[in-house]
mmCIF file of C-alpha atoms in Angstrom:
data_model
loop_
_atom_site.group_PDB
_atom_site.id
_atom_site.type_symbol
_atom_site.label_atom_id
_atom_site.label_comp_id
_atom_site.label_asym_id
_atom_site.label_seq_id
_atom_site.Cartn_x
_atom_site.Cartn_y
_atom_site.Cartn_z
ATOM 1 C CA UNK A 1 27.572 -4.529 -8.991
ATOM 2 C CA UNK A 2 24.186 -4.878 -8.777
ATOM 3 C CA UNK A 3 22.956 -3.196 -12.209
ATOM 4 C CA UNK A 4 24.858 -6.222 -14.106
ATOM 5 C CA UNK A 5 23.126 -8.949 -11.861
ATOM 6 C CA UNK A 6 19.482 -10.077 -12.787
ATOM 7 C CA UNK A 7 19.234 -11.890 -9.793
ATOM 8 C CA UNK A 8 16.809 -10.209 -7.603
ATOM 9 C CA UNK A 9 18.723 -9.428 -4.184
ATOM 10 C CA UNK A 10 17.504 -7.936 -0.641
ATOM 11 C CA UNK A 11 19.701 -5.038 0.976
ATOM 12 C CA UNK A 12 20.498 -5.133 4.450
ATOM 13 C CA UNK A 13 20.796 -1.801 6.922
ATOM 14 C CA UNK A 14 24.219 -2.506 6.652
ATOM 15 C CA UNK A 15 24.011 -2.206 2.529
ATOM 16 C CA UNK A 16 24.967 -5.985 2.312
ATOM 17 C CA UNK A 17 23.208 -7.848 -0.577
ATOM 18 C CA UNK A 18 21.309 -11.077 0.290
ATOM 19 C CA UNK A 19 20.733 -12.856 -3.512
ATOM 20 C CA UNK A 20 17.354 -14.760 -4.244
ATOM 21 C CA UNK A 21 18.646 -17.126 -6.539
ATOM 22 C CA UNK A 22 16.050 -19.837 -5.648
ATOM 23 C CA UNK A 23 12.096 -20.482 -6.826
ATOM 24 C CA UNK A 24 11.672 -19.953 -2.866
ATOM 25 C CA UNK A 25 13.914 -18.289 -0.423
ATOM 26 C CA UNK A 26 13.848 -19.034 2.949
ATOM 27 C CA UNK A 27 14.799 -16.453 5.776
ATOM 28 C CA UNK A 28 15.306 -17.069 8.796
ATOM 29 C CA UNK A 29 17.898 -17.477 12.141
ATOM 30 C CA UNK A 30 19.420 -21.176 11.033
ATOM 31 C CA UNK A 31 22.670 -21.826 8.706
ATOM 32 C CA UNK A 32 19.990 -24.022 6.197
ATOM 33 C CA UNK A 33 17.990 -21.031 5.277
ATOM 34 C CA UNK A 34 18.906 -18.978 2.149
ATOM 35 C CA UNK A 35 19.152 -15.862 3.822
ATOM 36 C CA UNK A 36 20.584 -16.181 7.517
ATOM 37 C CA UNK A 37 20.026 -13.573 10.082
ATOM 38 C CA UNK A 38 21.670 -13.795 12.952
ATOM 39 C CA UNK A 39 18.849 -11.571 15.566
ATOM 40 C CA UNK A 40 16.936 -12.646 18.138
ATOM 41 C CA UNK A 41 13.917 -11.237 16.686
ATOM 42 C CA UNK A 42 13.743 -14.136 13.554
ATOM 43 C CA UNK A 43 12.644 -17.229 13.625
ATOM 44 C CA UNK A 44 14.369 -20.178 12.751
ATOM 45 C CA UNK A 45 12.341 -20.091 9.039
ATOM 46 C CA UNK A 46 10.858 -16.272 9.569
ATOM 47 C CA UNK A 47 9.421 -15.767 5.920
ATOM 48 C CA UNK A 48 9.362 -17.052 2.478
ATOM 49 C CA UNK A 49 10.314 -14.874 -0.772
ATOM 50 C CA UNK A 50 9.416 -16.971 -3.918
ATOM 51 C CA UNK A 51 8.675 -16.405 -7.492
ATOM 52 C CA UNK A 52 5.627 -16.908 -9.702
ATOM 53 C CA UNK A 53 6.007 -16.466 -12.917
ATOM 54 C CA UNK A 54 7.589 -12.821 -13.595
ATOM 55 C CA UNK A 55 6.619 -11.294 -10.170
ATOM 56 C CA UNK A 56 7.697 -12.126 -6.588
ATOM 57 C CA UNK A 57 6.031 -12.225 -3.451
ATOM 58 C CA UNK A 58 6.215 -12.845 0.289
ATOM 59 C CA UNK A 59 4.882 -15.141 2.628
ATOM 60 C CA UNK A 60 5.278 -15.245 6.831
ATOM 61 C CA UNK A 61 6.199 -18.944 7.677
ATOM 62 C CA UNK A 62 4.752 -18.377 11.323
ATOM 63 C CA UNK A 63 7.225 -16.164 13.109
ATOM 64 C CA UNK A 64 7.080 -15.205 16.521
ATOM 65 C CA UNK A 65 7.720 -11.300 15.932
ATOM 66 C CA UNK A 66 5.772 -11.177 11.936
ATOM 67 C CA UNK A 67 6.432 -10.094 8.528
ATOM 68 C CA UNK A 68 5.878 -6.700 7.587
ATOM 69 C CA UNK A 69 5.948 -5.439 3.439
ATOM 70 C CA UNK A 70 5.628 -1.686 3.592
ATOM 71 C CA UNK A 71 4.526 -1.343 7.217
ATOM 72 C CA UNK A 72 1.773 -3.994 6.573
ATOM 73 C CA UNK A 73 1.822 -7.237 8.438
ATOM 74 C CA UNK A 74 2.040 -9.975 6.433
ATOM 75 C CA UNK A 75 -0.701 -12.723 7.092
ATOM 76 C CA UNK A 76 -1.020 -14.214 3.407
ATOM 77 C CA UNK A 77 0.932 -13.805 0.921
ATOM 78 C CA UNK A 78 1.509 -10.535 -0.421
ATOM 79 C CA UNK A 79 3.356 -9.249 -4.280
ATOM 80 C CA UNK A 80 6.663 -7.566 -3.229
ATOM 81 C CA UNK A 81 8.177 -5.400 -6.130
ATOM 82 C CA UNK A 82 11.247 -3.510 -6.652
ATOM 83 C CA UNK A 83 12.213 -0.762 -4.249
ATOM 84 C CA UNK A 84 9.858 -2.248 -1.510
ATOM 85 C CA UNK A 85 10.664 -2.403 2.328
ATOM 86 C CA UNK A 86 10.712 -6.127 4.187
ATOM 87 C CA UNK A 87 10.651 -6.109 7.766
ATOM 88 C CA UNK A 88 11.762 -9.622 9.305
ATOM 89 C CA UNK A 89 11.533 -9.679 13.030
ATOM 90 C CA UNK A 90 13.688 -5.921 13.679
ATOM 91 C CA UNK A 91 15.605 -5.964 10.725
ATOM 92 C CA UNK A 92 14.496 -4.477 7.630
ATOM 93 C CA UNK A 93 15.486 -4.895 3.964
ATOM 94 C CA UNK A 94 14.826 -3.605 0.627
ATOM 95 C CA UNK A 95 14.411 -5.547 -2.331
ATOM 96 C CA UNK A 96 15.614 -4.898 -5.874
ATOM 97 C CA UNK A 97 14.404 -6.471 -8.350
ATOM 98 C CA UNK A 98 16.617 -5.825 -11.658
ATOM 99 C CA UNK A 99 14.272 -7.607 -13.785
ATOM 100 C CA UNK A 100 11.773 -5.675 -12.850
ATOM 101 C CA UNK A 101 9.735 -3.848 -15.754
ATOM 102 C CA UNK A 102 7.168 -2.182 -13.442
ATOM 103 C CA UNK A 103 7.729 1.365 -14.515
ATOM 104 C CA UNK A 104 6.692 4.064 -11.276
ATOM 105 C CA UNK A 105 3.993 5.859 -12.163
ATOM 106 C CA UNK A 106 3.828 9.383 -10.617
ATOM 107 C CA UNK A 107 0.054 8.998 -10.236
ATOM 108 C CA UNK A 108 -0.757 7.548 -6.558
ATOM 109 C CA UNK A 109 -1.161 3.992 -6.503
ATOM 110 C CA UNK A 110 -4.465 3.266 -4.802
ATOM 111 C CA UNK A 111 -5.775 -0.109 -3.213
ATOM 112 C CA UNK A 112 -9.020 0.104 -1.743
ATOM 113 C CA UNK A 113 -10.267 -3.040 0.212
ATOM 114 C CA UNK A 114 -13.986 -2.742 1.079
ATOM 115 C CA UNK A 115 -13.951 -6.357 2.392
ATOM 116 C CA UNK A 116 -11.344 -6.041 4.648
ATOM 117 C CA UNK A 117 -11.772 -2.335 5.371
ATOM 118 C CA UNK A 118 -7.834 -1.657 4.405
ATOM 119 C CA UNK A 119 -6.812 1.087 1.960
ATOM 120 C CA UNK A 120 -3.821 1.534 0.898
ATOM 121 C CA UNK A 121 -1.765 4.256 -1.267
ATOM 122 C CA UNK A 122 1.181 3.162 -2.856
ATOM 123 C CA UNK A 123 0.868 -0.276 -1.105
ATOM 124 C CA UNK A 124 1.687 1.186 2.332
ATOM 125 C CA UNK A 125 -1.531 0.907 4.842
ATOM 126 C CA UNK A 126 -3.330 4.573 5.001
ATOM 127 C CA UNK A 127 -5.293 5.344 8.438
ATOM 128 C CA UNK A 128 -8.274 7.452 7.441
ATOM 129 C CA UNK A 129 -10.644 8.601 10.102
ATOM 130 C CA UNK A 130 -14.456 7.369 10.098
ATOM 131 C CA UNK A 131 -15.634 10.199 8.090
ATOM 132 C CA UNK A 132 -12.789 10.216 5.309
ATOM 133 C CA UNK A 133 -13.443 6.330 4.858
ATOM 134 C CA UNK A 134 -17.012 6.805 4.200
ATOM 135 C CA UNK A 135 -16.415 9.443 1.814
ATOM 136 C CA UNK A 136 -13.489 7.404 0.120
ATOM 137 C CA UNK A 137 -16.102 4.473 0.051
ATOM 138 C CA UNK A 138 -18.531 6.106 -1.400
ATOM 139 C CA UNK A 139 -16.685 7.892 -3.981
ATOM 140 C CA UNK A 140 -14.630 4.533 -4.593
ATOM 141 C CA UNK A 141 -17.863 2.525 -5.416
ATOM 142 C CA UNK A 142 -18.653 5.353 -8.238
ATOM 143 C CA UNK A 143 -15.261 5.625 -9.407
ATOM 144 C CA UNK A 144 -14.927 7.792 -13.038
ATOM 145 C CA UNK A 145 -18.552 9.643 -12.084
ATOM 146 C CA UNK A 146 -19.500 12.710 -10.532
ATOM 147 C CA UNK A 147 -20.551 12.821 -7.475
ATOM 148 C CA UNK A 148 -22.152 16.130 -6.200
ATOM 149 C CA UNK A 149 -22.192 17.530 -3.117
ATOM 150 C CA UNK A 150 -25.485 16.738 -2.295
ATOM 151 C CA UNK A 151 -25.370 13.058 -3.088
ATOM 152 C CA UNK A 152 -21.895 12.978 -0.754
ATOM 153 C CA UNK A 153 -23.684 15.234 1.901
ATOM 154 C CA UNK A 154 -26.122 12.095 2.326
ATOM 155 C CA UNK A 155 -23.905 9.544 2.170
ATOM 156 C CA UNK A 156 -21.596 10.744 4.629
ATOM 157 C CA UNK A 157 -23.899 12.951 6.671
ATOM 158 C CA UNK A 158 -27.305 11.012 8.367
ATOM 159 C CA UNK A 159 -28.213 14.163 9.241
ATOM 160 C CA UNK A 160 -28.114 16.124 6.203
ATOM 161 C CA UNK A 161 -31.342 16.186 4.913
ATOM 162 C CA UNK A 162 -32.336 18.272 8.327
ATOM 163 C CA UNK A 163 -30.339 20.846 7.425
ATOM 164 C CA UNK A 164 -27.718 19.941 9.619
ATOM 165 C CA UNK A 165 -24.660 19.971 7.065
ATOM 166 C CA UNK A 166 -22.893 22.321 5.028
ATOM 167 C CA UNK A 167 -21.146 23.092 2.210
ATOM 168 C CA UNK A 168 -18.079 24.153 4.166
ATOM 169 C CA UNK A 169 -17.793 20.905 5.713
ATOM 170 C CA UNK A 170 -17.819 18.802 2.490
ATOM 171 C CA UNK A 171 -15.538 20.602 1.528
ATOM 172 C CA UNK A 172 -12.940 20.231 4.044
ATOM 173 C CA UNK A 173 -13.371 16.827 4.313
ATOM 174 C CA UNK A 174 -12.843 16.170 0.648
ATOM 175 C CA UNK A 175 -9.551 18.679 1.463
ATOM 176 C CA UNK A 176 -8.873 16.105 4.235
ATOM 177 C CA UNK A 177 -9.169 12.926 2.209
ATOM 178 C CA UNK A 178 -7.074 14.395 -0.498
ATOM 179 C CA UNK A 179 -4.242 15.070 2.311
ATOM 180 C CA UNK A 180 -4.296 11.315 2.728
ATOM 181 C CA UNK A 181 -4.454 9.810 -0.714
ATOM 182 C CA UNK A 182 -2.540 12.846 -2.989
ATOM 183 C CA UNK A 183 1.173 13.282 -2.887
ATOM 184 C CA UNK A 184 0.283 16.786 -3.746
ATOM 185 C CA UNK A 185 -3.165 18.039 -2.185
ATOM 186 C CA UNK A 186 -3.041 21.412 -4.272
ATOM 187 C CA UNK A 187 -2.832 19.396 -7.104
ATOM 188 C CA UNK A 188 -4.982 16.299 -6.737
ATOM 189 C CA UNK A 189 -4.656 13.173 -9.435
ATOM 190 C CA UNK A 190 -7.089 10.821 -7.682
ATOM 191 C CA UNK A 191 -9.703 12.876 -5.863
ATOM 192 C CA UNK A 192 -10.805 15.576 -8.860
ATOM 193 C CA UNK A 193 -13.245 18.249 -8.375
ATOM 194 C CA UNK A 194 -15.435 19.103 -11.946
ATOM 195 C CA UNK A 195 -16.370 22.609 -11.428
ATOM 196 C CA UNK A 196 -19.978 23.156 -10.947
ATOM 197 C CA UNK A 197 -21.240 20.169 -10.695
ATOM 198 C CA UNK A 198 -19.187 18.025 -7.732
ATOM 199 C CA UNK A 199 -15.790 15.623 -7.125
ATOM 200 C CA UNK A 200 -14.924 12.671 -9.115
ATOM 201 C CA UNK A 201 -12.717 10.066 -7.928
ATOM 202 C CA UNK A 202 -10.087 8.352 -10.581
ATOM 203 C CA UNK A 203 -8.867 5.326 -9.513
#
């Protein structure tokens, strides 16, 4: 069973259990590797799960078809943790990690990535438009303050010391953001709004 195995293990579609028994676990199309899939779609040695220290993480070992964790593409090497969905070639996987003392947090998870321009919410990649990333960028960079509407109306808006913006429409695009990033937009645990004076961002 897998509750009395520490081993972490991935799960196939099929519900079969792959164990990671290794430091580094190979994957790939060819009897050597430590978990053999038999698809077109993998490469002979597809991707790399290893261990570092406590926590685990995955690596693409330069596949034809890529490495996806959570929808993401994997082009470094990325943490994986318990419950978390591995693509490899067209076959996916999740991987348990028994071990694991991460405990889930109801709160959204966010990951904002100025550099690279990536955000993501509970490590899966989030698609915001133009607008909504400027606001979230903004708001990100003065994280645990209060931004008011004014301040956001310039940041956002080029326009909006002509006049040109208005309240309404800072509005709904803090509504907008929040339908991205909250799991419950009525109820908001990142994106906060402190009555009177603007929205806060807690992250």
């Amino acid at each position: 069973m897998p509750g009395e195995n520490l081993n972490p293990f991935l799960t196939d579609p099929n519900g079969q259990e792959h164990m990671l028994v290794n430091q580094e676990n190979i994957i790939g199309r060819t009897l050597e590797c430590d978990v053999v899939i038999s698809s077109k779609s993998v490469s002979r040695e597809h991707a790399c799960v290893k261990r570092k220290g406590r926590r685990w993480f995955v690596e693409d070992k330069g596949s034809t078809n890529g490495t996806f964790l959570n929808e993401e593409r994997v082009t470094g090497t990325l943490e994986i943790r318990d419950g978390d969905c591995l693509l490899v070639g067209e076959v996916s996987f999740i991987f348990h990690d028994p071990d694991s003392t991460v405990s889930r947090n109801p709160q959204p998870d966010l990951d904002f990535d100025q550099v690279a321009g990536i955000v993501r919410l509970n490590r899966k990649v989030v698609s915001l438009s133009s607008k909504e990333y400027q606001l979230l960028s903004y708001l990100y960079g003065r994280r645990g303050q209060v931004c008011s509407k004014d301040e956001i109306g310039r940041a956002v808006w080029p326009e909006y010391e002509s006049g040109g913006v208005f309240d309404y429409q800072i509005e709904n695009l803090v509504h907008r953001l929040r339908m991205q990033l909250e799991m419950n937009a009525s109820e908001p645990q990142l994106l906060l709004t402190v009555r009177g004076l603007g929205y806060k961002l807690i992250a």
